[in-house]
């Protein structure tokens, strides 16, 4: 495989080496249960600047700080509402990012100049080991956006990270291989800066789960976002292929739908998930496969219902607004 000098199978040694590398100011792409992230020491302005450069991302877009445990949020935030503690207890480690009032440690180069900071404890053994090991070396948190070029589909395999970023990394940077992300969609983002939680990006921690955890039932359904969430930009989560929703595909097109839909003649079936969980896991892989095969358009049959289906529809809608 090309550019495989960055690639490391994950042994304890590899993780120690990657932690040291982060603390030295290098970039480390690492697996999480949602999507792969491109990490840097969140207190190191130069290292964080390199994330923006590698991604080609506008500088005023805030980054999520990843930490190994709930206790490690303390230095990053100045105010934690009771409902946020409840969310953290119920869903961390897991696919949820909490936005809270920032402390002085969370500088403008992390928050995009806002007075809030996003934090997450991911649920992936390699991510947690890396975060713990780098914390032991004095790295208080690891800033990590999804490890893709700006506007592209998030990577859920190490091969996808290589395709996206290998040519933008330096020799001292690393990509850790943790297999395919089990969830496959970016974390749920919950704004915890006001009296009640607001969902800024839907994900695998669903509105029902947030309602049950916090006791707040009157929440927006998360399909509304503020402009500060980069996913809210039109051209986002999009493959090169045109994404068309809820039509019957014709010959030459790609097709993604649950397994109860048949594949018409001449159509390339990209995935046949049996349920919405599998749909989420397969979505970005299917979109990447469409580009690899050089397909010019992909039809997606949107899943119906609540739960993670809301997050899937959110992402495919953005992909269909695409390029
Ligand atoms: O699952 C995930 O969240 C992945 C993995 C790597 O953890 N990360 C991820 O990061 O999706 P990114 O940067 O691609 O998307 C994070 C989103 C951005 O759209 C950003 O605008 C928003 O979170 N965000 C971060 N901090 C924020 C803040 N203080 N206020 C509002 N939005 C914020
Ligand atoms: Mg992203």
CSV table of C-alpha atoms and ligand atoms in Angstrom, one decimal:
chain,number,residue,atom,x,y,z
A,1,UNK,CA,0.0,0.0,0.0
A,2,UNK,CA,1.2,3.5,-0.8
A,3,UNK,CA,2.4,5.7,2.0
A,4,UNK,CA,2.3,2.9,4.4
A,5,UNK,CA,5.2,4.4,6.3
A,6,UNK,CA,2.6,6.1,8.5
A,7,UNK,CA,0.7,3.0,9.2
A,8,UNK,CA,1.1,1.1,12.5
A,9,UNK,CA,-0.7,-2.0,13.7
A,10,UNK,CA,-1.4,-1.3,17.3
A,11,UNK,CA,0.8,-2.9,19.8
A,12,UNK,CA,1.4,-1.4,23.3
A,13,UNK,CA,4.7,-0.1,21.9
A,14,UNK,CA,3.0,1.6,19.0
A,15,UNK,CA,0.6,3.3,21.3
A,16,UNK,CA,3.4,4.5,23.6
A,17,UNK,CA,5.3,5.8,20.6
A,18,UNK,CA,2.2,7.6,19.3
A,19,UNK,CA,1.6,9.2,22.7
A,20,UNK,CA,5.2,10.4,22.7
A,21,UNK,CA,4.8,11.7,19.2
A,22,UNK,CA,1.7,13.7,20.2
A,23,UNK,CA,3.5,15.1,23.1
A,24,UNK,CA,6.3,16.1,20.8
A,25,UNK,CA,3.9,18.1,18.7
A,26,UNK,CA,3.3,15.7,15.8
A,27,UNK,CA,-0.1,14.5,14.4
A,28,UNK,CA,-1.5,11.1,15.1
A,29,UNK,CA,-4.6,9.8,13.2
A,30,UNK,CA,-6.4,7.3,15.4
A,31,UNK,CA,-9.5,5.1,15.4
A,32,UNK,CA,-12.6,5.9,17.3
A,33,UNK,CA,-16.0,4.0,17.4
A,34,UNK,CA,-17.6,6.8,15.3
A,35,UNK,CA,-15.0,7.8,12.7
A,36,UNK,CA,-11.2,8.2,12.6
A,37,UNK,CA,-9.8,11.4,14.1
A,38,UNK,CA,-6.7,13.4,13.2
A,39,UNK,CA,-5.2,14.3,16.6
A,40,UNK,CA,-2.8,16.9,18.0
A,41,UNK,CA,-2.0,18.1,21.5
A,42,UNK,CA,-4.9,20.5,22.2
A,43,UNK,CA,-2.7,22.9,24.0
A,44,UNK,CA,-0.1,23.1,21.2
A,45,UNK,CA,-1.0,26.0,18.8
A,46,UNK,CA,1.5,24.9,16.1
A,47,UNK,CA,0.4,21.3,16.2
A,48,UNK,CA,-3.2,22.3,16.0
A,49,UNK,CA,-2.4,24.6,13.1
A,50,UNK,CA,-1.1,21.6,11.2
A,51,UNK,CA,-4.4,19.8,11.6
A,52,UNK,CA,-6.1,22.7,9.8
A,53,UNK,CA,-3.5,22.7,7.1
A,54,UNK,CA,-3.7,18.9,6.6
A,55,UNK,CA,-7.5,19.0,6.4
A,56,UNK,CA,-7.7,22.2,4.4
A,57,UNK,CA,-10.2,23.4,6.9
A,58,UNK,CA,-11.2,27.0,7.6
A,59,UNK,CA,-9.4,28.3,10.8
A,60,UNK,CA,-12.5,29.4,12.6
A,61,UNK,CA,-14.0,26.0,12.9
A,62,UNK,CA,-13.8,24.7,16.4
A,63,UNK,CA,-12.2,21.3,17.3
A,64,UNK,CA,-13.4,18.6,19.7
A,65,UNK,CA,-11.0,17.9,22.6
A,66,UNK,CA,-10.7,14.1,23.2
A,67,UNK,CA,-9.9,12.9,26.8
A,68,UNK,CA,-9.6,9.5,28.4
A,69,UNK,CA,-12.1,9.9,31.2
A,70,UNK,CA,-14.8,12.1,32.5
A,71,UNK,CA,-12.4,13.4,35.3
A,72,UNK,CA,-10.1,14.8,32.6
A,73,UNK,CA,-12.6,17.4,31.5
A,74,UNK,CA,-12.1,19.5,34.5
A,75,UNK,CA,-9.2,21.7,33.2
A,76,UNK,CA,-11.1,22.3,29.9
A,77,UNK,CA,-14.4,23.7,31.1
A,78,UNK,CA,-15.6,26.4,33.5
A,79,UNK,CA,-19.2,25.4,33.9
A,80,UNK,CA,-20.8,21.9,33.9
A,81,UNK,CA,-24.6,21.9,34.3
A,82,UNK,CA,-26.1,19.0,36.2
A,83,UNK,CA,-27.7,17.5,33.0
A,84,UNK,CA,-24.3,17.4,31.4
A,85,UNK,CA,-22.9,15.3,34.2
A,86,UNK,CA,-25.8,13.0,33.8
A,87,UNK,CA,-25.1,12.7,30.0
A,88,UNK,CA,-21.4,12.1,30.7
A,89,UNK,CA,-22.2,9.4,33.2
A,90,UNK,CA,-24.7,7.6,31.0
A,91,UNK,CA,-22.9,7.8,27.6
A,92,UNK,CA,-19.1,8.2,28.1
A,93,UNK,CA,-17.0,6.7,26.9
A,94,UNK,CA,-19.2,6.9,23.8
A,95,UNK,CA,-20.4,8.6,20.6
A,96,UNK,CA,-21.3,11.9,22.2
A,97,UNK,CA,-19.6,15.3,22.3
A,98,UNK,CA,-20.6,17.9,25.0
A,99,UNK,CA,-20.1,21.6,24.3
A,100,UNK,CA,-19.5,23.5,27.6
A,101,UNK,CA,-18.3,26.9,28.7
A,102,UNK,CA,-14.6,26.9,28.2
A,103,UNK,CA,-11.8,27.4,30.7
A,104,UNK,CA,-8.6,29.4,29.9
A,105,UNK,CA,-6.9,26.2,28.8
A,106,UNK,CA,-9.2,26.0,25.8
A,107,UNK,CA,-7.6,28.6,23.6
A,108,UNK,CA,-9.1,30.4,20.5
A,109,UNK,CA,-7.2,28.0,18.2
A,110,UNK,CA,-9.4,25.1,19.6
A,111,UNK,CA,-12.7,26.9,20.1
A,112,UNK,CA,-12.6,29.0,16.9
A,113,UNK,CA,-12.8,32.0,19.2
A,114,UNK,CA,-16.1,31.0,20.8
A,115,UNK,CA,-16.5,30.9,24.6
A,116,UNK,CA,-17.3,27.2,24.5
A,117,UNK,CA,-15.4,24.0,24.0
A,118,UNK,CA,-16.4,20.6,22.8
A,119,UNK,CA,-15.1,17.5,24.7
A,120,UNK,CA,-15.6,13.8,24.2
A,121,UNK,CA,-14.4,10.5,25.7
A,122,UNK,CA,-14.4,8.1,22.8
A,123,UNK,CA,-15.3,4.4,23.2
A,124,UNK,CA,-12.5,2.6,21.4
A,125,UNK,CA,-9.7,0.7,23.2
A,126,UNK,CA,-6.9,2.2,21.0
A,127,UNK,CA,-8.2,5.7,21.3
A,128,UNK,CA,-8.5,5.4,25.1
A,129,UNK,CA,-5.1,3.8,25.5
A,130,UNK,CA,-3.6,6.6,23.3
A,131,UNK,CA,-5.4,9.3,25.3
A,132,UNK,CA,-4.4,7.8,28.7
A,133,UNK,CA,-0.7,7.3,27.6
A,134,UNK,CA,-0.4,10.9,26.2
A,135,UNK,CA,-2.1,12.3,29.3
A,136,UNK,CA,0.5,10.5,31.4
A,137,UNK,CA,3.1,12.5,29.3
A,138,UNK,CA,1.3,15.7,30.1
A,139,UNK,CA,-1.0,16.0,27.2
A,140,UNK,CA,-4.2,17.3,28.8
A,141,UNK,CA,-6.4,16.6,25.8
A,142,UNK,CA,-6.2,15.7,22.1
A,143,UNK,CA,-7.9,17.9,19.5
A,144,UNK,CA,-9.2,15.8,16.7
A,145,UNK,CA,-11.5,16.5,13.8
A,146,UNK,CA,-12.6,13.7,11.5
A,147,UNK,CA,-9.5,12.6,9.6
A,148,UNK,CA,-10.7,13.7,6.1
A,149,UNK,CA,-10.0,16.6,3.9
A,150,UNK,CA,-12.5,19.4,4.5
A,151,UNK,CA,-16.0,18.7,3.0
A,152,UNK,CA,-15.2,15.0,2.3
A,153,UNK,CA,-16.8,11.9,3.8
A,154,UNK,CA,-15.4,11.0,7.2
A,155,UNK,CA,-13.1,8.0,7.2
A,156,UNK,CA,-14.2,4.8,9.0
A,157,UNK,CA,-11.2,2.7,8.1
A,158,UNK,CA,-7.5,3.2,8.1
A,159,UNK,CA,-7.4,2.8,4.3
A,160,UNK,CA,-9.8,5.8,4.0
A,161,UNK,CA,-7.6,7.9,6.3
A,162,UNK,CA,-4.6,7.1,4.1
A,163,UNK,CA,-6.5,8.1,0.9
A,164,UNK,CA,-7.6,11.3,2.5
A,165,UNK,CA,-4.5,12.5,4.4
A,166,UNK,CA,-1.3,10.5,3.7
A,167,UNK,CA,0.0,13.1,1.3
A,168,UNK,CA,-0.6,15.9,3.8
A,169,UNK,CA,1.2,14.3,6.7
A,170,UNK,CA,4.9,14.5,7.7
A,171,UNK,CA,7.3,11.7,8.2
A,172,UNK,CA,7.0,12.0,12.0
A,173,UNK,CA,3.2,11.8,12.0
A,174,UNK,CA,1.4,8.5,12.4
A,175,UNK,CA,-1.8,6.7,11.5
A,176,UNK,CA,-3.0,4.0,14.0
A,177,UNK,CA,-5.0,1.1,12.6
A,178,UNK,CA,-8.0,0.1,14.7
A,179,UNK,CA,-10.1,-1.7,12.2
A,180,UNK,CA,-13.5,-0.4,10.9
A,181,UNK,CA,-15.3,2.1,13.1
A,182,UNK,CA,-18.2,0.2,14.7
A,183,UNK,CA,-20.7,3.1,14.6
A,184,UNK,CA,-19.7,4.7,11.4
A,185,UNK,CA,-21.2,8.2,11.9
A,186,UNK,CA,-19.8,11.2,13.8
A,187,UNK,CA,-20.7,11.7,17.4
A,188,UNK,CA,-23.9,13.3,18.6
A,189,UNK,CA,-23.1,16.9,19.6
A,190,UNK,CA,-25.0,18.3,22.6
A,191,UNK,CA,-24.7,22.0,23.4
A,192,UNK,CA,-24.6,22.2,27.3
A,193,UNK,CA,-24.0,26.0,27.5
A,194,UNK,CA,-27.6,26.9,28.5
A,195,UNK,CA,-30.3,25.9,30.9
A,196,UNK,CA,-31.3,22.9,28.8
A,197,UNK,CA,-29.5,20.6,26.3
A,198,UNK,CA,-29.6,21.3,22.6
A,199,UNK,CA,-28.7,18.8,20.0
A,200,UNK,CA,-26.4,20.4,17.3
A,201,UNK,CA,-25.6,17.2,15.4
A,202,UNK,CA,-27.6,13.9,15.6
A,203,UNK,CA,-25.7,10.7,16.1
A,204,UNK,CA,-25.8,7.3,17.8
A,205,UNK,CA,-26.7,8.8,21.2
A,206,UNK,CA,-30.2,9.6,20.2
A,207,UNK,CA,-32.7,12.2,21.2
A,208,UNK,CA,-34.6,9.6,23.2
A,209,UNK,CA,-31.5,8.6,25.1
A,210,UNK,CA,-30.8,12.3,25.9
A,211,UNK,CA,-34.3,12.9,27.0
A,212,UNK,CA,-34.2,9.8,29.3
A,213,UNK,CA,-30.8,10.8,30.8
A,214,UNK,CA,-31.5,14.5,31.4
A,215,UNK,CA,-35.3,14.5,32.0
A,216,UNK,CA,-35.6,17.3,29.4
A,217,UNK,CA,-38.3,16.1,27.0
A,218,UNK,CA,-38.8,19.2,24.9
A,219,UNK,CA,-35.7,19.0,22.7
A,220,UNK,CA,-35.2,20.0,19.1
A,221,UNK,CA,-34.7,16.9,17.0
A,222,UNK,CA,-31.2,17.7,16.0
A,223,UNK,CA,-31.9,18.2,12.3
A,224,UNK,CA,-31.4,21.9,13.0
A,225,UNK,CA,-27.8,23.1,13.5
A,226,UNK,CA,-26.0,26.3,14.2
A,227,UNK,CA,-23.7,27.5,11.4
A,228,UNK,CA,-20.7,26.9,13.8
A,229,UNK,CA,-21.2,23.1,13.3
A,230,UNK,CA,-19.2,22.6,10.1
A,231,UNK,CA,-21.6,19.8,9.2
A,232,UNK,CA,-24.1,22.5,8.7
A,233,UNK,CA,-22.3,23.8,5.7
A,234,UNK,CA,-23.9,22.6,2.5
A,235,UNK,CA,-21.0,21.0,0.8
A,236,UNK,CA,-20.2,18.4,3.5
A,237,UNK,CA,-20.0,14.7,4.1
A,238,UNK,CA,-20.1,14.4,0.3
A,239,UNK,CA,-18.5,12.0,-2.1
A,240,UNK,CA,-17.5,12.9,-5.7
A,241,UNK,CA,-20.5,11.0,-7.0
A,242,UNK,CA,-23.9,12.7,-7.0
A,243,UNK,CA,-26.2,11.5,-4.2
A,244,UNK,CA,-29.8,11.1,-5.1
A,245,UNK,CA,-32.4,10.2,-2.5
A,246,UNK,CA,-35.4,7.8,-2.5
A,247,UNK,CA,-35.6,7.0,-6.2
A,248,UNK,CA,-35.5,3.7,-8.0
A,249,UNK,CA,-32.0,3.4,-9.3
A,250,UNK,CA,-31.3,2.8,-13.0
A,251,UNK,CA,-28.5,1.0,-14.8
A,252,UNK,CA,-25.0,2.4,-14.1
A,253,UNK,CA,-25.9,4.0,-10.8
A,254,UNK,CA,-24.8,2.9,-7.3
A,255,UNK,CA,-27.4,1.8,-4.8
A,256,UNK,CA,-27.6,1.8,-1.0
A,257,UNK,CA,-30.7,0.5,0.7
A,258,UNK,CA,-31.6,-1.9,3.4
A,259,UNK,CA,-31.6,-5.6,2.4
A,260,UNK,CA,-35.4,-5.7,1.8
A,261,UNK,CA,-35.0,-3.6,-1.4
A,262,UNK,CA,-34.0,-5.5,-4.5
A,263,UNK,CA,-31.2,-4.4,-6.9
A,264,UNK,CA,-32.5,-3.5,-10.3
A,265,UNK,CA,-30.6,-4.9,-13.3
A,266,UNK,CA,-27.4,-3.1,-14.1
A,267,UNK,CA,-27.3,-1.3,-10.8
A,268,UNK,CA,-24.2,-1.6,-8.5
A,269,UNK,CA,-25.3,-2.5,-5.0
A,270,UNK,CA,-22.9,-0.7,-2.6
A,271,UNK,CA,-24.4,-2.2,0.6
A,272,UNK,CA,-27.4,-4.1,1.9
A,273,UNK,CA,-27.6,-3.3,5.6
A,274,UNK,CA,-30.1,-5.4,7.5
A,275,UNK,CA,-31.1,-2.7,10.0
A,276,UNK,CA,-30.4,1.0,10.8
A,277,UNK,CA,-27.3,0.2,12.9
A,278,UNK,CA,-25.7,-1.6,10.0
A,279,UNK,CA,-26.9,1.3,7.7
A,280,UNK,CA,-24.9,3.8,9.8
A,281,UNK,CA,-21.9,1.6,9.9
A,282,UNK,CA,-21.9,1.0,6.1
A,283,UNK,CA,-22.9,4.5,4.8
A,284,UNK,CA,-19.5,6.1,4.5
A,285,UNK,CA,-17.9,2.9,3.2
A,286,UNK,CA,-20.5,2.7,0.5
A,287,UNK,CA,-20.0,6.3,-0.5
A,288,UNK,CA,-16.3,5.8,-0.8
A,289,UNK,CA,-16.8,2.6,-2.7
A,290,UNK,CA,-18.9,4.5,-5.2
A,291,UNK,CA,-16.0,6.9,-5.8
A,292,UNK,CA,-13.5,4.1,-6.1
A,293,UNK,CA,-15.6,2.5,-8.7
A,294,UNK,CA,-15.9,5.8,-10.5
A,295,UNK,CA,-19.7,5.9,-10.3
A,296,UNK,CA,-21.2,9.3,-11.2
A,297,UNK,CA,-24.3,8.9,-9.1
A,298,UNK,CA,-25.6,6.9,-6.1
A,299,UNK,CA,-29.2,6.4,-5.1
A,300,UNK,CA,-29.8,6.1,-1.3
A,301,UNK,CA,-33.1,4.8,0.0
A,302,UNK,CA,-33.3,6.7,3.3
A,303,UNK,CA,-34.2,4.7,6.4
A,304,UNK,CA,-37.4,5.6,8.1
A,305,UNK,CA,-38.1,5.9,11.9
A,306,UNK,CA,-36.4,7.5,14.9
A,307,UNK,CA,-33.2,6.7,16.8
A,308,UNK,CA,-30.1,6.5,14.6
A,309,UNK,CA,-32.2,6.8,11.5
A,310,UNK,CA,-32.4,10.6,12.3
A,311,UNK,CA,-28.6,10.8,12.1
A,312,UNK,CA,-28.4,8.8,8.9
A,313,UNK,CA,-31.0,11.0,7.2
A,314,UNK,CA,-29.1,14.1,8.4
A,315,UNK,CA,-25.8,12.9,6.8
A,316,UNK,CA,-27.3,11.6,3.5
A,317,UNK,CA,-29.2,14.8,3.1
A,318,UNK,CA,-26.0,16.8,3.4
A,319,UNK,CA,-24.3,14.4,1.1
A,320,UNK,CA,-27.1,15.0,-1.4
A,321,UNK,CA,-26.6,18.7,-1.2
A,322,UNK,CA,-23.0,17.9,-1.9
A,323,UNK,CA,-20.8,19.1,-4.7
B,1,LIG,O1,-17.3,11.5,16.2
B,1,LIG,C1,-16.7,12.6,16.2
B,1,LIG,O2,-17.2,13.6,16.7
B,1,LIG,C2,-15.4,12.7,15.4
B,1,LIG,C3,-14.4,11.8,16.2
B,1,LIG,C4,-13.0,12.0,15.6
B,1,LIG,O3,-14.4,12.2,17.5
B,1,LIG,N1,-15.0,14.1,15.3
B,1,LIG,C5,-15.6,15.0,14.5
B,1,LIG,O4,-14.9,16.2,14.5
B,1,LIG,O5,-16.5,14.7,13.8
B,1,LIG,P1,-15.2,17.3,13.4
B,1,LIG,O6,-14.3,18.4,13.7
B,1,LIG,O7,-15.1,16.7,12.0
B,1,LIG,O8,-16.7,17.7,13.7
B,1,LIG,C6,-16.9,18.3,15.0
B,1,LIG,C7,-18.0,19.3,14.9
B,1,LIG,C8,-17.6,20.5,14.0
B,1,LIG,O9,-18.6,20.6,13.1
B,1,LIG,C9,-17.5,21.7,14.9
B,1,LIG,O10,-17.9,22.8,14.3
B,1,LIG,C10,-18.3,21.2,16.1
B,1,LIG,O11,-18.1,19.9,16.2
B,1,LIG,N2,-17.8,21.9,17.3
B,1,LIG,C11,-16.7,21.7,18.0
B,1,LIG,N3,-16.6,22.5,19.0
B,1,LIG,C12,-17.7,23.3,19.0
B,1,LIG,C13,-18.1,24.4,19.8
B,1,LIG,N4,-17.4,24.8,20.8
B,1,LIG,N5,-19.4,24.9,19.5
B,1,LIG,C14,-20.1,24.4,18.5
B,1,LIG,N6,-19.7,23.4,17.7
B,1,LIG,C15,-18.5,22.9,17.9
B,2,LIG,MG1,-15.7,16.3,10.1
